[in-house]
Short mmCIF file of C-alpha atoms and ligand atoms in Angstrom, two decimals:
data_model
loop_
_atom_site.label_atom_id
_atom_site.label_comp_id
_atom_site.label_asym_id
_atom_site.label_seq_id
_atom_site.Cartn_x
_atom_site.Cartn_y
_atom_site.Cartn_z
CA MET A 1 -7.31 -22.63 -8.24
CA ILE A 2 -7.62 -25.61 -5.90
CA ARG A 3 -3.93 -25.35 -5.09
CA LYS A 4 -4.36 -21.71 -4.24
CA MET A 5 -7.30 -22.48 -1.97
CA LEU A 6 -5.33 -25.19 -0.17
CA GLN A 7 -2.43 -22.80 0.21
CA SER A 8 -4.70 -20.14 1.70
CA LEU A 9 -6.17 -22.71 4.05
CA GLY A 10 -2.68 -23.70 5.17
CA GLU A 11 -1.66 -20.08 5.72
CA TYR A 12 -4.87 -19.48 7.63
CA LEU A 13 -4.29 -22.46 9.90
CA LEU A 14 -0.69 -21.43 10.58
CA LEU A 15 -1.86 -17.92 11.44
CA MET A 16 -4.46 -19.34 13.81
CA ALA A 17 -1.81 -21.50 15.46
CA ARG A 18 0.21 -18.34 16.13
CA THR A 19 -2.91 -16.49 17.26
CA PHE A 20 -4.07 -18.98 19.84
CA GLN A 21 -1.16 -18.72 22.18
CA ARG A 22 -1.14 -17.48 25.70
CA PRO A 23 -0.91 -13.66 25.61
CA GLU A 24 2.47 -12.34 26.76
CA ARG A 25 0.83 -9.87 29.10
CA MET A 26 -2.63 -10.48 30.46
CA ARG A 27 -3.19 -6.79 31.20
CA MET A 28 -2.40 -5.86 27.57
CA PHE A 29 -4.73 -8.58 26.33
CA LEU A 30 -7.54 -7.41 28.59
CA LYS A 31 -7.02 -3.81 27.47
CA GLN A 32 -7.27 -4.84 23.84
CA TYR A 33 -10.19 -7.16 24.59
CA TYR A 34 -12.13 -4.31 26.18
CA LYS A 35 -11.31 -2.01 23.26
CA GLU A 36 -12.44 -4.58 20.68
CA MET A 37 -15.59 -5.31 22.67
CA MET A 38 -16.46 -1.63 22.25
CA ALA A 39 -15.40 -1.37 18.62
CA LEU A 40 -16.84 -4.65 17.33
CA GLY A 41 -19.66 -5.38 19.78
CA ILE A 42 -21.19 -2.26 21.29
CA ASN A 43 -20.83 -0.37 18.03
CA SER A 44 -22.85 -3.05 16.21
CA VAL A 45 -25.82 -2.95 18.57
CA GLY A 46 -27.46 -0.06 16.74
CA ILE A 47 -27.44 -1.61 13.28
CA VAL A 48 -28.56 -4.99 14.66
CA LEU A 49 -31.52 -3.44 16.48
CA LEU A 50 -32.53 -1.35 13.50
CA ILE A 51 -32.45 -4.15 10.95
CA SER A 52 -34.03 -6.73 13.26
CA LEU A 53 -36.86 -4.36 14.15
CA PHE A 54 -37.77 -3.84 10.51
CA ILE A 55 -37.34 -7.45 9.47
CA GLY A 56 -39.50 -8.62 12.39
CA ALA A 57 -42.19 -6.18 11.30
CA VAL A 58 -41.96 -7.12 7.63
CA ILE A 59 -42.10 -10.87 8.25
CA CYS A 60 -45.18 -10.39 10.39
CA ILE A 61 -46.89 -8.25 7.73
CA GLN A 62 -45.99 -10.65 4.91
CA ILE A 63 -47.27 -13.72 6.71
CA LYS A 64 -50.42 -12.03 7.91
CA LEU A 65 -51.39 -10.39 4.62
CA ASN A 66 -50.06 -12.80 2.03
CA ILE A 67 -49.90 -16.25 3.57
CA GLN A 68 -52.48 -16.50 6.30
CA SER A 69 -55.91 -17.54 5.12
CA ALA A 70 -59.18 -18.41 6.72
CA TRP A 71 -58.47 -22.09 7.39
CA MET A 72 -55.22 -21.40 9.26
CA PRO A 73 -55.25 -20.86 13.02
CA SER A 74 -54.89 -17.21 14.03
CA TRP A 75 -51.57 -17.81 15.79
CA VAL A 76 -49.71 -18.63 12.54
CA SER A 77 -48.32 -15.13 11.89
CA GLY A 78 -46.85 -14.63 15.35
CA TYR A 79 -45.54 -18.17 15.50
CA THR A 80 -43.80 -17.98 12.11
CA THR A 81 -42.29 -14.60 12.87
CA ARG A 82 -40.79 -15.90 16.10
CA GLU A 83 -39.38 -19.05 14.52
CA ILE A 84 -37.82 -17.26 11.54
CA MET A 85 -36.21 -14.68 13.79
CA MET A 86 -34.84 -17.26 16.21
CA LEU A 87 -33.80 -19.97 13.79
CA GLU A 88 -32.25 -18.04 10.93
CA PHE A 89 -32.44 -14.30 10.96
CA SER A 90 -30.81 -13.41 14.26
CA SER A 91 -27.97 -15.87 13.73
CA ALA A 92 -27.16 -16.46 10.07
CA ILE A 93 -28.57 -13.37 8.35
CA MET A 94 -27.45 -11.02 11.08
CA CYS A 95 -23.93 -12.47 10.91
CA LEU A 96 -23.95 -11.95 7.14
CA ILE A 97 -24.69 -8.30 7.80
CA LEU A 98 -22.01 -8.16 10.48
CA ALA A 99 -19.56 -9.77 8.06
CA GLY A 100 -20.01 -6.66 5.96
CA LYS A 101 -19.66 -4.22 8.80
CA VAL A 102 -17.20 -5.87 11.18
CA GLY A 103 -15.29 -7.97 8.62
CA SER A 104 -14.33 -5.06 6.41
CA ASN A 105 -13.44 -3.04 9.49
CA ILE A 106 -11.08 -5.73 10.82
CA ALA A 107 -9.46 -6.45 7.45
CA SER A 108 -8.77 -2.81 6.66
CA GLU A 109 -7.51 -2.01 10.15
CA ILE A 110 -5.03 -4.89 10.23
CA GLY A 111 -4.17 -4.39 6.54
CA THR A 112 -3.29 -0.75 7.16
CA MET A 113 -1.14 -1.76 10.11
CA ARG A 114 0.63 -4.21 7.81
CA ILE A 115 1.45 -1.75 5.02
CA THR A 116 2.54 0.99 7.42
CA GLN A 117 4.93 -1.52 9.05
CA GLN A 118 3.18 -1.37 12.43
CA ILE A 119 3.04 -5.17 12.39
CA ASP A 120 6.76 -5.35 11.59
CA ALA A 121 7.34 -2.99 14.50
CA LEU A 122 5.48 -5.41 16.80
CA ASP A 123 7.48 -8.36 15.48
CA ILE A 124 10.76 -6.52 15.93
CA MET A 125 9.93 -5.76 19.55
CA GLY A 126 9.49 -9.49 20.04
CA VAL A 127 5.69 -9.28 20.38
CA ASN A 128 3.63 -12.09 18.84
CA SER A 129 1.78 -9.75 16.48
CA ALA A 130 -0.82 -12.34 15.45
CA SER A 131 -1.80 -13.09 18.99
CA TYR A 132 -1.69 -9.46 20.11
CA LEU A 133 -3.87 -8.20 17.26
CA ILE A 134 -6.17 -11.08 16.35
CA LEU A 135 -6.90 -12.94 19.59
CA PRO A 136 -8.68 -10.00 21.31
CA LYS A 137 -10.82 -9.47 18.21
CA VAL A 138 -11.87 -13.12 18.00
CA ALA A 139 -12.49 -13.33 21.74
CA ALA A 140 -14.44 -10.07 21.83
CA LEU A 141 -16.71 -10.89 18.90
CA VAL A 142 -17.36 -14.50 19.96
CA SER A 143 -18.19 -13.49 23.52
CA PHE A 144 -20.37 -10.57 22.46
CA ILE A 145 -22.36 -12.28 19.71
CA PRO A 146 -24.88 -14.04 22.04
CA ILE A 147 -25.87 -10.60 23.30
CA LEU A 148 -26.37 -9.40 19.74
CA VAL A 149 -28.45 -12.49 18.93
CA THR A 150 -30.65 -11.87 21.97
CA PHE A 151 -31.08 -8.22 21.06
CA SER A 152 -31.91 -9.20 17.51
CA VAL A 153 -34.68 -11.64 18.51
CA ALA A 154 -36.08 -9.12 20.96
CA ALA A 155 -36.03 -6.30 18.41
CA GLY A 156 -37.73 -8.56 15.86
CA ILE A 157 -40.56 -9.23 18.27
CA VAL A 158 -40.87 -5.55 19.09
CA GLY A 159 -41.07 -4.95 15.34
CA ALA A 160 -43.91 -7.46 15.07
CA TYR A 161 -45.79 -5.70 17.87
CA CYS A 162 -45.32 -2.41 16.06
CA THR A 163 -47.34 -3.81 13.17
CA ALA A 164 -50.02 -4.78 15.65
CA TYR A 165 -50.21 -1.61 17.70
CA LEU A 166 -49.21 1.04 15.17
CA ALA A 167 -50.57 -0.36 11.93
CA ASN A 168 -53.39 -2.59 13.18
CA ILE A 169 -52.43 -5.30 10.71
CA ILE A 170 -52.82 -8.04 13.29
CA THR A 171 -54.51 -7.98 16.68
CA PRO A 172 -52.09 -7.92 19.62
CA ALA A 173 -53.92 -10.87 21.13
CA ASP A 174 -53.37 -13.04 18.05
CA LEU A 175 -49.74 -12.00 17.90
CA THR A 176 -49.12 -12.80 21.57
CA LEU A 177 -50.85 -16.14 21.15
CA GLY A 178 -48.64 -16.95 18.17
CA LEU A 179 -45.42 -15.79 19.82
CA GLN A 180 -46.11 -18.08 22.78
CA HIS A 181 -47.34 -21.06 20.76
CA SER A 182 -45.31 -24.25 21.43
CA PHE A 183 -42.11 -22.46 22.31
CA THR A 184 -38.97 -24.60 22.11
CA PRO A 185 -36.08 -22.99 24.04
CA TRP A 186 -33.58 -25.15 22.13
CA TYR A 187 -34.30 -23.16 18.96
CA PHE A 188 -32.99 -20.06 20.66
CA TRP A 189 -29.86 -21.86 21.85
CA MET A 190 -29.37 -23.27 18.37
CA GLY A 191 -29.23 -19.72 17.01
CA VAL A 192 -26.77 -18.73 19.71
CA ILE A 193 -24.51 -21.73 19.07
CA LYS A 194 -24.51 -21.12 15.33
CA SER A 195 -23.70 -17.46 15.86
CA LEU A 196 -20.61 -18.40 17.91
CA PHE A 197 -19.22 -20.21 14.88
CA PHE A 198 -20.12 -17.37 12.56
CA ALA A 199 -18.49 -14.81 14.86
CA PHE A 200 -15.33 -16.88 14.87
CA ILE A 201 -15.38 -17.03 11.06
CA ILE A 202 -15.89 -13.27 10.72
CA ALA A 203 -13.12 -12.27 13.14
CA SER A 204 -10.51 -14.83 12.13
CA VAL A 205 -11.00 -14.85 8.35
CA SER A 206 -11.06 -11.05 8.11
CA SER A 207 -7.92 -10.89 10.24
CA TYR A 208 -6.26 -13.39 7.92
CA TYR A 209 -6.97 -11.21 4.88
CA GLY A 210 -5.75 -8.08 6.64
CA TYR A 211 -2.65 -9.70 8.06
CA ASN A 212 -1.48 -10.94 4.65
CA VAL A 213 -1.84 -7.69 2.71
CA LYS A 214 1.15 -6.90 0.52
CA GLY A 215 1.54 -3.58 -1.24
CA GLY A 216 -0.41 -0.39 -0.68
CA SER A 217 -3.81 1.10 -0.02
CA ILE A 218 -5.36 -0.55 -3.10
CA GLU A 219 -4.48 -3.97 -1.71
CA VAL A 220 -6.02 -3.01 1.64
CA GLY A 221 -9.26 -2.23 -0.19
CA LYS A 222 -9.11 -5.54 -2.05
CA ALA A 223 -8.39 -7.46 1.14
CA SER A 224 -11.37 -5.85 2.78
CA THR A 225 -13.65 -6.86 -0.10
CA SER A 226 -12.26 -10.41 -0.21
CA ALA A 227 -12.72 -10.71 3.54
CA VAL A 228 -16.42 -9.83 3.31
CA VAL A 229 -17.01 -12.18 0.37
CA SER A 230 -15.18 -15.11 1.96
CA CYS A 231 -16.84 -14.63 5.33
CA SER A 232 -20.28 -14.52 3.71
CA VAL A 233 -19.70 -17.68 1.68
CA LEU A 234 -18.26 -19.52 4.68
CA ILE A 235 -21.16 -18.45 6.87
CA LEU A 236 -23.69 -19.69 4.31
CA PHE A 237 -21.97 -23.06 3.90
CA SER A 238 -21.41 -23.65 7.58
CA ASP A 239 -25.00 -22.61 8.25
CA ILE A 240 -26.22 -25.62 6.29
CA PHE A 241 -23.99 -28.04 8.18
CA LEU A 242 -24.64 -26.52 11.57
CA THR A 243 -28.39 -26.49 11.04
CA GLN A 244 -28.32 -30.16 10.03
CA LEU A 245 -26.11 -31.01 12.95
CA LEU A 246 -28.10 -29.15 15.59
CA SER A 247 -31.64 -29.94 14.47
CA MET B 1 29.26 -5.62 17.52
CA ILE B 2 27.26 -7.10 14.70
CA ALA B 3 29.18 -9.23 12.23
CA VAL B 4 27.62 -10.07 8.89
CA GLU B 5 29.21 -12.95 6.98
CA ASN B 6 28.57 -13.78 3.35
CA ILE B 7 24.91 -12.79 3.25
CA SER B 8 23.04 -13.46 -0.01
CA LYS B 9 19.34 -13.00 -0.66
CA SER B 10 17.15 -13.54 -3.73
CA PHE B 11 13.52 -12.74 -4.41
CA ASP B 12 11.76 -14.83 -7.08
CA GLY B 13 15.08 -15.87 -8.63
CA ARG B 14 16.45 -12.31 -8.74
CA GLN B 15 19.47 -11.89 -6.53
CA VAL B 16 19.22 -8.71 -4.44
CA LEU B 17 22.14 -9.16 -2.03
CA HIS B 18 25.45 -10.56 -3.29
CA ASP B 19 27.66 -12.19 -0.67
CA ILE B 20 27.97 -9.23 1.72
CA SER B 21 30.37 -9.40 4.66
CA VAL B 22 30.79 -6.49 7.05
CA GLU B 23 31.25 -5.62 10.70
CA PHE B 24 29.24 -2.96 12.51
CA LEU B 25 30.96 -1.47 15.53
CA ASN B 26 29.80 -0.98 19.06
CA GLY B 27 29.13 2.60 20.22
CA ARG B 28 29.35 3.94 16.67
CA THR B 29 26.88 5.12 14.09
CA ASN B 30 27.39 2.64 11.29
CA LEU B 31 25.91 3.69 7.96
CA ILE B 32 24.73 1.66 5.01
CA ILE B 33 24.61 3.92 1.99
CA GLY B 34 23.63 3.30 -1.59
CA GLN B 35 21.20 4.28 -4.30
CA SER B 36 17.47 3.67 -4.03
CA GLY B 37 16.87 0.02 -4.85
CA SER B 38 20.43 -1.05 -4.11
CA GLY B 39 19.26 -3.36 -1.32
CA LYS B 40 19.76 -1.34 1.88
CA THR B 41 16.36 -2.16 3.31
CA VAL B 42 16.68 -5.83 2.39
CA LEU B 43 20.09 -5.97 4.09
CA LEU B 44 18.79 -4.27 7.23
CA ASN B 45 15.70 -6.47 7.34
CA SER B 46 17.90 -9.55 6.92
CA ILE B 47 20.09 -8.42 9.80
CA VAL B 48 17.12 -8.02 12.17
CA GLY B 49 15.55 -11.24 10.90
CA LEU B 50 12.50 -9.84 9.11
CA HIS B 51 13.88 -11.63 6.01
CA GLN B 52 15.60 -14.98 6.22
CA PRO B 53 18.81 -14.73 4.13
CA ASP B 54 19.45 -17.53 1.61
CA SER B 55 22.96 -18.08 2.90
CA GLY B 56 25.41 -16.56 5.36
CA HIS B 57 25.50 -15.78 9.07
CA ILE B 58 24.77 -12.78 11.26
CA TYR B 59 26.36 -12.59 14.71
CA TYR B 60 25.07 -10.29 17.45
CA ASP B 61 28.09 -10.18 19.75
CA GLY B 62 28.73 -13.79 18.86
CA ARG B 63 25.09 -14.95 18.81
CA ASP B 64 24.09 -16.16 15.35
CA ILE B 65 20.53 -15.00 14.59
CA THR B 66 20.25 -17.14 11.44
CA VAL B 67 20.33 -20.41 13.41
CA MET B 68 18.31 -19.28 16.43
CA SER B 69 15.07 -20.89 17.49
CA LYS B 70 12.03 -18.69 17.39
CA LYS B 71 12.15 -18.31 21.14
CA GLU B 72 15.81 -17.23 21.24
CA ARG B 73 15.12 -14.80 18.46
CA THR B 74 12.23 -13.27 20.39
CA MET B 75 14.49 -12.81 23.40
CA LEU B 76 17.20 -11.20 21.24
CA ARG B 77 14.66 -8.83 19.78
CA ARG B 78 14.06 -7.29 23.17
CA GLU B 79 17.60 -5.89 22.87
CA ILE B 80 16.79 -4.33 19.50
CA GLY B 81 15.24 -0.95 18.76
CA MET B 82 14.15 -0.19 15.23
CA LEU B 83 13.14 2.94 13.40
CA PHE B 84 11.12 2.22 10.29
CA GLN B 85 11.10 4.26 7.11
CA GLY B 86 7.53 5.44 7.77
CA SER B 87 7.95 5.66 11.59
CA ALA B 88 5.37 2.86 12.07
CA LEU B 89 3.90 4.42 15.20
CA PHE B 90 0.69 2.74 16.39
CA ASP B 91 -1.90 5.21 15.20
CA SER B 92 -4.60 4.12 17.63
CA MET B 93 -2.41 5.15 20.57
CA THR B 94 -1.14 8.46 21.90
CA LEU B 95 2.56 9.29 21.83
CA LEU B 96 2.91 8.32 25.50
CA GLU B 97 1.13 5.00 24.93
CA ASN B 98 3.37 4.34 21.94
CA VAL B 99 6.53 4.88 23.96
CA MET B 100 5.15 2.93 26.90
CA PHE B 101 4.06 0.03 24.71
CA PRO B 102 7.30 -2.02 24.80
CA LEU B 103 7.56 -1.35 28.55
CA ASP B 104 3.93 -2.39 29.13
CA MET B 105 4.63 -5.54 27.17
CA PHE B 106 7.94 -6.64 28.64
CA SER B 107 8.73 -4.74 31.81
CA ASP B 108 7.66 -5.92 35.26
CA LYS B 109 8.01 -2.45 36.72
CA SER B 110 5.04 -0.58 38.18
CA TYR B 111 2.91 1.72 36.07
CA LYS B 112 4.53 4.75 37.67
CA GLU B 113 8.05 3.58 36.88
CA ARG B 114 7.10 2.66 33.32
CA LYS B 115 5.54 6.06 32.78
CA ALA B 116 8.58 7.78 34.25
CA ARG B 117 10.86 5.87 31.88
CA ALA B 118 8.63 6.75 28.90
CA MET B 119 8.58 10.42 29.88
CA LEU B 120 12.36 10.38 30.15
CA CYS B 121 12.60 9.04 26.58
CA ILE B 122 10.08 11.59 25.35
CA ASP B 123 12.06 14.33 27.06
CA ARG B 124 15.25 13.01 25.45
CA VAL B 125 13.79 13.56 21.98
CA ASN B 126 12.34 16.96 23.00
CA LEU B 127 8.68 16.04 22.65
CA LEU B 128 7.50 16.91 26.15
CA GLY B 129 4.12 18.60 25.86
CA SER B 130 2.96 16.35 23.00
CA GLU B 131 2.66 13.12 24.96
CA TYR B 132 -1.15 12.96 24.70
CA LYS B 133 -1.27 13.62 20.95
CA HIS B 134 -1.90 10.88 18.41
CA PRO B 135 0.66 10.23 15.65
CA ALA B 136 -1.60 11.85 13.03
CA GLU B 137 -1.37 15.13 14.95
CA LEU B 138 2.44 15.17 14.85
CA SER B 139 4.61 16.56 12.06
CA GLY B 140 6.91 14.25 10.10
CA GLY B 141 9.95 15.21 12.14
CA MET B 142 8.07 14.80 15.41
CA GLN B 143 6.87 11.36 14.32
CA LYS B 144 10.46 10.34 13.65
CA ARG B 145 11.50 11.60 17.06
CA ALA B 146 8.57 9.79 18.67
CA ALA B 147 9.67 6.59 16.93
CA ILE B 148 13.19 7.11 18.31
CA ALA B 149 11.74 7.51 21.80
CA ARG B 150 9.82 4.26 21.40
CA ALA B 151 12.90 2.48 20.03
CA ILE B 152 15.07 3.45 23.01
CA ALA B 153 12.44 2.86 25.70
CA MET B 154 13.75 -0.63 26.47
CA GLU B 155 17.38 0.56 26.51
CA PRO B 156 18.36 -1.48 23.46
CA ARG B 157 21.90 -2.63 22.73
CA TYR B 158 21.25 -2.44 19.01
CA LEU B 159 19.48 0.32 17.12
CA PHE B 160 18.44 0.11 13.46
CA CYS B 161 17.20 3.06 11.45
CA ASP B 162 15.84 2.73 7.92
CA GLU B 163 16.18 6.07 6.14
CA PRO B 164 15.44 8.22 9.19
CA ASN B 165 15.61 11.36 7.02
CA SER B 166 13.30 10.40 4.19
CA GLY B 167 10.64 13.03 3.66
CA LEU B 168 12.22 15.55 6.04
CA ASP B 169 13.64 18.98 5.30
CA PRO B 170 17.45 19.36 5.66
CA LYS B 171 17.26 21.15 9.00
CA THR B 172 14.97 18.57 10.60
CA SER B 173 17.18 15.85 9.13
CA LEU B 174 20.15 17.27 10.98
CA VAL B 175 18.21 17.22 14.25
CA ILE B 176 17.32 13.56 13.74
CA ASP B 177 20.89 12.63 12.72
CA LYS B 178 22.30 14.39 15.75
CA LEU B 179 19.82 12.68 18.04
CA ILE B 180 20.67 9.23 16.69
CA SER B 181 24.38 9.90 16.93
CA GLU B 182 24.17 11.26 20.49
CA ILE B 183 22.00 8.43 21.75
CA THR B 184 24.41 5.94 20.22
CA HIS B 185 27.38 7.41 22.06
CA GLU B 186 25.57 8.04 25.35
CA ASN B 187 24.41 4.45 25.65
CA ASN B 188 27.19 2.66 23.76
CA ILE B 189 24.69 1.21 21.28
CA THR B 190 25.54 -0.59 18.04
CA THR B 191 23.64 1.59 15.60
CA ILE B 192 23.07 0.89 11.91
CA VAL B 193 21.51 3.61 9.77
CA ASN B 194 20.35 3.21 6.18
CA THR B 195 20.62 6.43 4.26
CA HIS B 196 21.12 8.03 0.89
CA ASP B 197 21.45 11.48 2.41
CA MET B 198 24.85 13.07 1.78
CA ASN B 199 24.59 15.29 4.85
CA SER B 200 24.21 12.25 7.09
CA VAL B 201 27.15 10.55 5.42
CA ILE B 202 29.48 13.47 6.12
CA GLY B 203 27.84 14.43 9.42
CA ILE B 204 27.53 11.25 11.47
CA GLY B 205 29.19 8.46 9.45
CA GLU B 206 31.79 6.71 11.58
CA ASN B 207 31.81 3.41 9.75
CA ILE B 208 30.26 3.52 6.32
CA LEU B 209 29.36 0.61 4.06
CA PHE B 210 28.58 1.56 0.46
CA ILE B 211 26.54 -0.99 -1.42
CA ASN B 212 26.03 -0.91 -5.13
CA ASN B 213 23.49 -3.23 -6.76
CA GLY B 214 23.41 -5.40 -3.69
CA ALA B 215 27.17 -5.88 -3.40
CA ALA B 216 29.51 -4.31 -0.85
CA ALA B 217 31.53 -1.80 -2.88
CA TRP B 218 33.42 0.29 -0.33
CA GLN B 219 33.90 0.73 3.41
CA GLY B 220 35.42 3.56 5.46
CA ASN B 221 34.62 6.63 7.58
CA SER B 222 33.31 10.06 6.63
CA LYS B 223 36.75 11.57 6.08
CA GLU B 224 37.72 8.75 3.80
CA VAL B 225 34.55 9.32 1.79
CA LEU B 226 35.89 12.77 0.86
CA THR B 227 39.29 11.53 -0.20
CA SER B 228 38.38 8.18 -1.70
CA ASN B 229 39.10 7.55 -5.35
CA ASN B 230 36.40 4.91 -5.71
CA LYS B 231 34.54 6.04 -8.82
CA MET B 232 31.18 4.49 -7.98
CA LEU B 233 31.27 5.95 -4.47
CA ASN B 234 32.10 9.41 -5.74
CA ASP B 235 29.38 9.25 -8.35
CA PHE B 236 26.90 8.39 -5.64
CA VAL B 237 27.93 10.73 -2.82
CA PHE B 238 28.85 13.67 -5.03
CA ALA B 239 26.09 13.35 -7.54
CA SER B 240 25.39 17.02 -8.26
CA GLU B 241 27.76 19.45 -9.99
CA PHE B 242 27.67 21.61 -6.91
CA SER B 243 28.82 18.85 -4.59
CA LYS B 244 31.48 17.75 -7.10
CA GLN B 245 32.88 21.27 -7.00
CA LEU B 246 32.70 21.23 -3.21
CA ARG B 247 34.73 18.04 -3.10
CA GLN B 248 37.38 19.53 -5.39
CA ASP B 249 37.68 22.54 -3.09
CA ILE B 250 37.97 20.41 0.02
CA LEU B 251 40.61 18.19 -1.57
CA ALA B 252 42.55 21.26 -2.72
CA ASN B 253 42.53 22.52 0.86
CA ILE B 254 43.79 19.25 2.28
CA HIS B 255 46.74 18.99 -0.13
N1 ADP C 1 9.75 -8.46 -0.49
C1 ADP C 1 10.35 -8.30 -1.69
N2 ADP C 1 10.01 -9.10 -2.74
C2 ADP C 1 10.62 -8.97 -3.93
N3 ADP C 1 11.56 -8.06 -4.22
C3 ADP C 1 11.93 -7.22 -3.24
C4 ADP C 1 11.36 -7.29 -1.93
N4 ADP C 1 11.93 -6.35 -1.15
C5 ADP C 1 12.81 -5.71 -1.94
N5 ADP C 1 12.83 -6.23 -3.19
C6 ADP C 1 13.70 -5.78 -4.29
O1 ADP C 1 15.01 -5.67 -3.79
C7 ADP C 1 15.66 -4.54 -4.33
C8 ADP C 1 16.26 -3.73 -3.23
O2 ADP C 1 15.23 -3.08 -2.52
P1 ADP C 1 15.47 -2.22 -1.21
O3 ADP C 1 16.34 -2.98 -0.28
O4 ADP C 1 14.15 -1.83 -0.71
O5 ADP C 1 16.25 -0.94 -1.76
P2 ADP C 1 16.68 0.34 -0.94
O6 ADP C 1 18.18 0.36 -1.05
O7 ADP C 1 16.09 1.51 -1.65
O8 ADP C 1 16.20 0.22 0.45
C9 ADP C 1 14.64 -3.78 -5.14
O9 ADP C 1 14.93 -3.99 -6.50
C10 ADP C 1 13.33 -4.39 -4.76
O10 ADP C 1 12.49 -4.46 -5.87
MG1 MG C 2 14.74 1.34 1.52
#
């Protein structure tokens, strides 16, 4: 078990060493980079906005109805909503969700290329297949994730305002007061920095699982599942360390 | 010319290739024939360096691929075109993008010149009119032809084809065989084709290696296949009663 994990780690590091090499052709890299930006980044905006909107609303409702009581200042609900969204939800939890969406997508795409010999075809042409396939994905996701984090925080706040304006659970004035209460910009940057690490984990670990598929379509399915599970676990563990480190 | 010397290869302790030595000639369609599972794919993959053989040497016109550095090997690979058993076209790209891919990657020519070269290759395999289709929209035979176009885009000196006829009807198979054979002669390429298709053997085989259970069992050309008395070879090439009868008739005519 431990031996197998060490072996996987070794394989992963070797793959990364092959991945992080100067692309043979910049124009091919940029073409792939643009494509992955669309596929992994732009295509995730919708789900990020949707989930963040609802979570922002739900956190606000929960705090207001179930936690806030008479002796607490009225800004507590808005304040807590903002901090939860910025500190954890829009980085760690959102990346867990993206691990499911993007991770399985990457693993099955590369895995299918492996079993249909498209990766062999690249190797035979003398193309560094790891760098050609994986580097644009890692670069695209890592460079796009700050935008997703920003969108997520914003959508969460919009969600909170929905509870105020549409459901009258909290007064807009209280909410605004809370959202602006002792704002620490660093908390936002902390979420962004953490998300960069998580994005790297999602793109590289899923690529590793896809790249090493052996067999047929069943193995592609298994690789895709393993990729999501491993990414999630790694995100959770690294979240603890990163939070400690950055706080 | 590609010279293979004493190649052996095992997987998990099971020996798949037994000490094979053979020479593949320039400007000829060289065939590797043998039953399913006899080790044709492993031999071909060892020759191109997708597998590292356990022992032996492989010389590409004198250059030994088994002792090359990674960099030298990458450079050599730019002289190689390969046709995979399942075509292995990039399914996210159109036919034109597939054929242009090696040029985009390695050629310093302008976009216009690269496109012109790709269109020439597409024309050569008679696929003009389909250049903006994706692989999934092409029939099996068209996919094979598209893969040939991609393989010859960089004007390779060596062309490898792993079962180019698998999954094709006999008529389409003939088209593919003819294409491979013509391209080989036009461009003086060293071509190696894996096949278990009797029509290919008789049709385009100029230098045939028969392997049986991973060992070289016979070598000759397509005429010699007909007249050979090698029992294993005859059992393989003339497997059906019909073809056995055919062979008898041909032999009777010759004598
Ligand atoms: N990567 C591999 N790992 C283990 N065994 C393999 C591998 N590739 C091929 N083999 C074995 O080698 C033998 C020859 O296979 P192959 O060369 O694919 O036959 P074919 O002549 O049909 O192309 C088979 O018995 C196969 O099981
Ligand atoms: Mg085979």
